[in-house]
PDB file of C-alpha atoms in Angstrom:
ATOM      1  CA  UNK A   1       0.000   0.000   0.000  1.00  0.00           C
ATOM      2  CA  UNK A   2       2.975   2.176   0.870  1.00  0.00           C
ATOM      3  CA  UNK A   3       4.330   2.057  -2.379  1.00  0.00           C
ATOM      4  CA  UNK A   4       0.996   2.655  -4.245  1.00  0.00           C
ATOM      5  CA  UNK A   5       0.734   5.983  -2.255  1.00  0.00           C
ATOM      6  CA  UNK A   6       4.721   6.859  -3.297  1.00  0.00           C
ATOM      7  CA  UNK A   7       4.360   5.736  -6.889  1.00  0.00           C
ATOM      8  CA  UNK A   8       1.114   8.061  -6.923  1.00  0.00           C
ATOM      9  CA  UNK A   9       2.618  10.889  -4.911  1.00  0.00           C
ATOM     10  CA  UNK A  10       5.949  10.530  -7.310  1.00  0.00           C
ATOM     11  CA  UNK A  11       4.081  10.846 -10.467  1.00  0.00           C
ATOM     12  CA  UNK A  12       1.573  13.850  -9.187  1.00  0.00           C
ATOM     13  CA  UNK A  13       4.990  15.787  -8.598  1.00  0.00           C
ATOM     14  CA  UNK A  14       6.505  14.749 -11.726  1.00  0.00           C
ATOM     15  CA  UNK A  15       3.164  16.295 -13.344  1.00  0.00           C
ATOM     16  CA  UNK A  16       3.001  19.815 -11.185  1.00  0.00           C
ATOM     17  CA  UNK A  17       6.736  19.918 -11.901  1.00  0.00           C
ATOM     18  CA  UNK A  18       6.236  19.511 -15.933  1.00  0.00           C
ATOM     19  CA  UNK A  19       3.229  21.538 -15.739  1.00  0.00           C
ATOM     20  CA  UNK A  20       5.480  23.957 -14.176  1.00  0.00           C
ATOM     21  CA  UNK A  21       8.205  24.274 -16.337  1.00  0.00           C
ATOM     22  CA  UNK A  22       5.284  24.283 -19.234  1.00  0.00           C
ATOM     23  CA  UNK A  23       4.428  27.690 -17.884  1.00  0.00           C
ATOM     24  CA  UNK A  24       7.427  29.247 -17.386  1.00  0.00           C
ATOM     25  CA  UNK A  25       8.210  28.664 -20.791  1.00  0.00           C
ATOM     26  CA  UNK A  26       7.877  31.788 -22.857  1.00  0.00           C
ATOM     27  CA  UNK A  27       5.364  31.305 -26.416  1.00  0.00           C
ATOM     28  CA  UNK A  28       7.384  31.531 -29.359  1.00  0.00           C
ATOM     29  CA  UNK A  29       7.708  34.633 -31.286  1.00  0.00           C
ATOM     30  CA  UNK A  30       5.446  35.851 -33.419  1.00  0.00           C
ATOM     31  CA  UNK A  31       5.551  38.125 -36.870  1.00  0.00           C
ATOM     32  CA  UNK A  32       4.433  41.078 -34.336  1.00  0.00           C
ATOM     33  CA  UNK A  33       7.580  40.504 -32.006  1.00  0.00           C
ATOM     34  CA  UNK A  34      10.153  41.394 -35.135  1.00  0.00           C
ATOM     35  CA  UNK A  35       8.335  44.276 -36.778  1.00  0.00           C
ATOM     36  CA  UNK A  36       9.808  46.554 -35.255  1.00  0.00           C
ATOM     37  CA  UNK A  37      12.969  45.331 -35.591  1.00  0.00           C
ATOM     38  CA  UNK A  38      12.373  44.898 -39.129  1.00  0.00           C
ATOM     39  CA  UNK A  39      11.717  48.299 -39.805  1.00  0.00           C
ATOM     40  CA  UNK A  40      14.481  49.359 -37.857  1.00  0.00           C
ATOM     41  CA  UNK A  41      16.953  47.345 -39.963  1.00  0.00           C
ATOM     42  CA  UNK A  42      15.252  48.513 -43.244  1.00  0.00           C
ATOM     43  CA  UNK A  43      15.504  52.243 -42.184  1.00  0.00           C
ATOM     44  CA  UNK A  44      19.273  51.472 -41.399  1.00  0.00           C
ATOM     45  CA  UNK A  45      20.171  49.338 -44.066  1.00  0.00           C
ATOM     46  CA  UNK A  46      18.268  50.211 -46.908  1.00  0.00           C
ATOM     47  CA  UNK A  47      16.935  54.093 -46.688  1.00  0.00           C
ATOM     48  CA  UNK A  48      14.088  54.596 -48.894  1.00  0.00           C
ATOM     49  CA  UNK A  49      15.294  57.810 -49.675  1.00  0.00           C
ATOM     50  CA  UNK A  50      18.384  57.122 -51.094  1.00  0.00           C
ATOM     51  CA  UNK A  51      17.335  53.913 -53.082  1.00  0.00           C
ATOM     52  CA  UNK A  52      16.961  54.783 -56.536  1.00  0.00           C
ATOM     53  CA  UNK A  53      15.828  51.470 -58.078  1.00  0.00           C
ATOM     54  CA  UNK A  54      12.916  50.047 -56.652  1.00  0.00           C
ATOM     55  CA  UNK A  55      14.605  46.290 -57.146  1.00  0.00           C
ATOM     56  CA  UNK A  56      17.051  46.999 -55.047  1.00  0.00           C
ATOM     57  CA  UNK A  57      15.216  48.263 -52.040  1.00  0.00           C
ATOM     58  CA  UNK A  58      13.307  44.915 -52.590  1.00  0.00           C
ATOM     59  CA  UNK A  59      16.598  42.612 -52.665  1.00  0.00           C
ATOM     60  CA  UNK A  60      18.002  44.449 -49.732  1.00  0.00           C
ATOM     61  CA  UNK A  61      14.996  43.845 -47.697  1.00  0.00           C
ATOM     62  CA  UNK A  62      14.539  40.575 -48.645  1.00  0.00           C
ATOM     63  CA  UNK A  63      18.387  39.953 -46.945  1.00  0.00           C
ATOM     64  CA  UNK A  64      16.901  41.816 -43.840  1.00  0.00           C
ATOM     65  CA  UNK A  65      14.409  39.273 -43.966  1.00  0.00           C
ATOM     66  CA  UNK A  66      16.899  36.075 -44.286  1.00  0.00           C
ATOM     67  CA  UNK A  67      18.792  37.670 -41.237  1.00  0.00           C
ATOM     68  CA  UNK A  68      15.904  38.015 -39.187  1.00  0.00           C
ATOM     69  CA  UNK A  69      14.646  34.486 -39.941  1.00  0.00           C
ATOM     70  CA  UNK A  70      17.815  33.435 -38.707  1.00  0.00           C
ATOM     71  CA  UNK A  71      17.658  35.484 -35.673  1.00  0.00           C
ATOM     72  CA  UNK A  72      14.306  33.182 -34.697  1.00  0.00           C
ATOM     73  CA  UNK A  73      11.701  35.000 -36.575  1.00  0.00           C
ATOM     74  CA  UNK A  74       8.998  32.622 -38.243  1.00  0.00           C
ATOM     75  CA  UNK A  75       9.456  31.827 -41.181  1.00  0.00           C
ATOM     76  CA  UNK A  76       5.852  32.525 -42.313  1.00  0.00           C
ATOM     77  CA  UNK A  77       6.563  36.297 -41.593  1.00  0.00           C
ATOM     78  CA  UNK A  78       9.287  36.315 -44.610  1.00  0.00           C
ATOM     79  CA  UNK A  79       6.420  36.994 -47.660  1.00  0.00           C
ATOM     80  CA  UNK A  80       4.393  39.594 -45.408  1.00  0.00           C
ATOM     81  CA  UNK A  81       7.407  41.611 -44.945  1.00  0.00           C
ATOM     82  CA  UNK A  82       9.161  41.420 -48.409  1.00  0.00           C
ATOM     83  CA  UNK A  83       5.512  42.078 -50.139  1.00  0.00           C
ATOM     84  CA  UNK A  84       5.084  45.224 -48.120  1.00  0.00           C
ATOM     85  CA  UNK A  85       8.731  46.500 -49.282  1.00  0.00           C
ATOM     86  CA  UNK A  86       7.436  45.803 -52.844  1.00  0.00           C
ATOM     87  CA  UNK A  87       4.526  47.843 -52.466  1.00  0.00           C
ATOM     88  CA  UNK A  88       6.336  50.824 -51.290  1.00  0.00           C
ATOM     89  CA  UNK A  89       7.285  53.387 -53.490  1.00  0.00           C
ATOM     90  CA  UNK A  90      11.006  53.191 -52.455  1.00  0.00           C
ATOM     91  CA  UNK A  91      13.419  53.554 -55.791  1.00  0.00           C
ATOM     92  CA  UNK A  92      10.146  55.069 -57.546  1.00  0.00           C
ATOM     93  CA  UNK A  93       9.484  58.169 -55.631  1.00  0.00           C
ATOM     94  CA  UNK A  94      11.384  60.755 -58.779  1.00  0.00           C
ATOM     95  CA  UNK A  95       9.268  58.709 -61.091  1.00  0.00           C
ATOM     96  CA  UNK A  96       6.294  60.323 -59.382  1.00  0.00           C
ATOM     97  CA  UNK A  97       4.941  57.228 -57.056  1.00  0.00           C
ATOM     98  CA  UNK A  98       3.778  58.178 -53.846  1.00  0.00           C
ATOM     99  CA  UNK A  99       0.926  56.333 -51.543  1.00  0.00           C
ATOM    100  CA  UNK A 100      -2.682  57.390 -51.405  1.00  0.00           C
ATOM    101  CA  UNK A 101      -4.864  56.478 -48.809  1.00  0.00           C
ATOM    102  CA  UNK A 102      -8.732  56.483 -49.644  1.00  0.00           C
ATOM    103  CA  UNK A 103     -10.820  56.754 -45.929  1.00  0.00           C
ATOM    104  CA  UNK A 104     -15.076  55.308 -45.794  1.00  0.00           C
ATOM    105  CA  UNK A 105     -16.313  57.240 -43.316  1.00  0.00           C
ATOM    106  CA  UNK A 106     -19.616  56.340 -41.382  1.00  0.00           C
ATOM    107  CA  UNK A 107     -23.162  57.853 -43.266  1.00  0.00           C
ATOM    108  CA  UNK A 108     -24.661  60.627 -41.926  1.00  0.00           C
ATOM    109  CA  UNK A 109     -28.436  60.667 -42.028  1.00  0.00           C
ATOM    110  CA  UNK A 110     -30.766  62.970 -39.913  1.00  0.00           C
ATOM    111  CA  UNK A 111     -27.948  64.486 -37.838  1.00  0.00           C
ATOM    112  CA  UNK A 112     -27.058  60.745 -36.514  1.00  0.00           C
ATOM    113  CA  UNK A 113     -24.206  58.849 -37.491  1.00  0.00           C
ATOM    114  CA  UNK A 114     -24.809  55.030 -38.683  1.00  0.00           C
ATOM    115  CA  UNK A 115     -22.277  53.740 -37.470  1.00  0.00           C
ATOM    116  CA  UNK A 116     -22.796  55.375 -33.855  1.00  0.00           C
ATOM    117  CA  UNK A 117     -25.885  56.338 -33.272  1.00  0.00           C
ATOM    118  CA  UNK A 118     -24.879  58.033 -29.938  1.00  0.00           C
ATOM    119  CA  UNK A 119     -22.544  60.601 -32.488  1.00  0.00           C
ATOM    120  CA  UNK A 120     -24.344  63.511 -33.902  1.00  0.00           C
ATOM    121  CA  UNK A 121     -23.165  64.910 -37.297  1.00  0.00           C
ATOM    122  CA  UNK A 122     -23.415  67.407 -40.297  1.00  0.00           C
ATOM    123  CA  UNK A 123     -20.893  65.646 -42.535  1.00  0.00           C
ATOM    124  CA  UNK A 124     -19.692  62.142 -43.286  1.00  0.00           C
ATOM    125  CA  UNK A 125     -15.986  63.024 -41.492  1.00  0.00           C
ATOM    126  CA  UNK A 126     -18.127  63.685 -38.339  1.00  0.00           C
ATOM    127  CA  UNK A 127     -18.877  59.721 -38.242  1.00  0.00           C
ATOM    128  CA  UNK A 128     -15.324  58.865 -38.272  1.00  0.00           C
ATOM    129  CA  UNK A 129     -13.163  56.674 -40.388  1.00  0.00           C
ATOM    130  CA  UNK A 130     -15.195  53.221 -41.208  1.00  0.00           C
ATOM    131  CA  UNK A 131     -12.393  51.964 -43.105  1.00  0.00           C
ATOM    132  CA  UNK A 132      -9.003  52.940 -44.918  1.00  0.00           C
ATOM    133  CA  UNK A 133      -7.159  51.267 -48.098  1.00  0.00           C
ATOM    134  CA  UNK A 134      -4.043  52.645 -49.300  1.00  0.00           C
ATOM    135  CA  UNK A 135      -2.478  51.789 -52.544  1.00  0.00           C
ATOM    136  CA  UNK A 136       0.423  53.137 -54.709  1.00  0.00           C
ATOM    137  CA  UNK A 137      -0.152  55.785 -57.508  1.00  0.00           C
ATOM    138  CA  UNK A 138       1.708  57.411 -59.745  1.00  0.00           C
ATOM    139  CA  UNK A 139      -1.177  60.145 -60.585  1.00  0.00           C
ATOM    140  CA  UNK A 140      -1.399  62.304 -57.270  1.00  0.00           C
ATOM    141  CA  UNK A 141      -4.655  63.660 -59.223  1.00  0.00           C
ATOM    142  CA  UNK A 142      -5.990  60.647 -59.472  1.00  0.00           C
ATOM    143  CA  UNK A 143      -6.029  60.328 -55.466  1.00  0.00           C
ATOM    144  CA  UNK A 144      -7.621  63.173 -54.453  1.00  0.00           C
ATOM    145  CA  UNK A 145      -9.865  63.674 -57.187  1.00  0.00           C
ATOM    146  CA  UNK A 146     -11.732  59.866 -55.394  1.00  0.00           C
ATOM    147  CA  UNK A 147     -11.352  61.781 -52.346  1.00  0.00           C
ATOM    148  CA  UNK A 148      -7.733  60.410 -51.137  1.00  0.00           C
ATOM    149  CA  UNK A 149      -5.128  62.377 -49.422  1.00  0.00           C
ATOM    150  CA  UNK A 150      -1.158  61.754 -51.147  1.00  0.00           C
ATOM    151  CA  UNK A 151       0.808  60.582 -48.179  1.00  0.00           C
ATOM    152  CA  UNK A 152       4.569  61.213 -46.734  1.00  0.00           C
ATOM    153  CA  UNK A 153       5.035  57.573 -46.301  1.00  0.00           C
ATOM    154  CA  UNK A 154       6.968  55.921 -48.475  1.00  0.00           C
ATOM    155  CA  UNK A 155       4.178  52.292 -47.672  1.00  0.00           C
ATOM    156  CA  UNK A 156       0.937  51.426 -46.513  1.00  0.00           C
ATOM    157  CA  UNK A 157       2.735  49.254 -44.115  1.00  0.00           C
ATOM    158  CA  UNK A 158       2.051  49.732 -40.408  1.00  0.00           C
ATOM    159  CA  UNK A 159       4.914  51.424 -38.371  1.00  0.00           C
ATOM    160  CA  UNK A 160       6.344  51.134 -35.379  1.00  0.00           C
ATOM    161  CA  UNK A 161       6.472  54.356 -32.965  1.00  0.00           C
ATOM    162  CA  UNK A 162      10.102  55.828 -31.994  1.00  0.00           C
ATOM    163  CA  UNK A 163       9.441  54.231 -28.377  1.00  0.00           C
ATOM    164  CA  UNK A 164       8.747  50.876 -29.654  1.00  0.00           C
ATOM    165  CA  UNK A 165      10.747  48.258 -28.107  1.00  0.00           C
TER     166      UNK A 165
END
């Protein structure tokens, strides 16, 4: 009986202790954990503004990329991040390329925003952004004639702020 209990009692603390060590164990990275990182590199390593062929930006991310996946980022994140770099308008921008981003903004019908009923409202803008697609362009017309604003950014690719970790 004595060694029942002890065989039972060894195994429930070989459990809690694996149980244990299964929680202290951090989750693996994800895409989110190098971003920043990412972009720091790229800003480094490959300035947009001084890349004048698009091709090139792209290559030199793409070895960003490589180095990163080496460093323990997924691997999945690799075609996220080098598809972003070739949608930017880096090594295009004295061609005339520059991002436009097109906002939906929430309907405004009898004062009362649709989207938020508890907002009142004139215009459209007073119901907030529903929505927001950017896209490349090399016809800065073309973008704010649908109603588009020409942005700074080189990408539609979310940023990291300065105080990022």
């Amino acid at each position: 009986m004595r060694s029942t209990a002890a065989a039972v009692a060894a195994a429930f603390l070989f459990i809690a202790a694996g149980a244990a060590r299964a929680q202290d164990t951090p989750p693996p990275p994800t895409c989110e954990d190098f971003r920043c990182q990412f972009q720091s590199d790229v800003d480094t390593e490959c300035p947009c503004n001084q890349m004048d062929n698009h091709g090139r930006y792209v290559s030199c991310v793409a070895h960003i990329v490589k180095k990163l996946v080496d460093q323990g980022m997924p691997k999945n994140c690799k075609g996220k991040l080098v598809r972003c770099a070739a949608r930017s308008v880096c090594g295009m921008q004295d061609q005339g390329f520059s991002t436009c981003t097109i906002n939906t903004y929430g309907t405004c019908t009898n004062d009362v925003c649709d989207n938020d009923s508890s907002l009142t409202c004139t215009t459209n803008t007073d119901c907030g952004v529903v929505s927001s697609q950017c896209h490349i362009t090399n016809h800065p017309d073309t973008c704010t004639a649908a109603g588009g604003l020409v942005d700074a950014s080189p990408t539609c690719c979310a940023s990291c702020s300065s105080s990022a970790p």
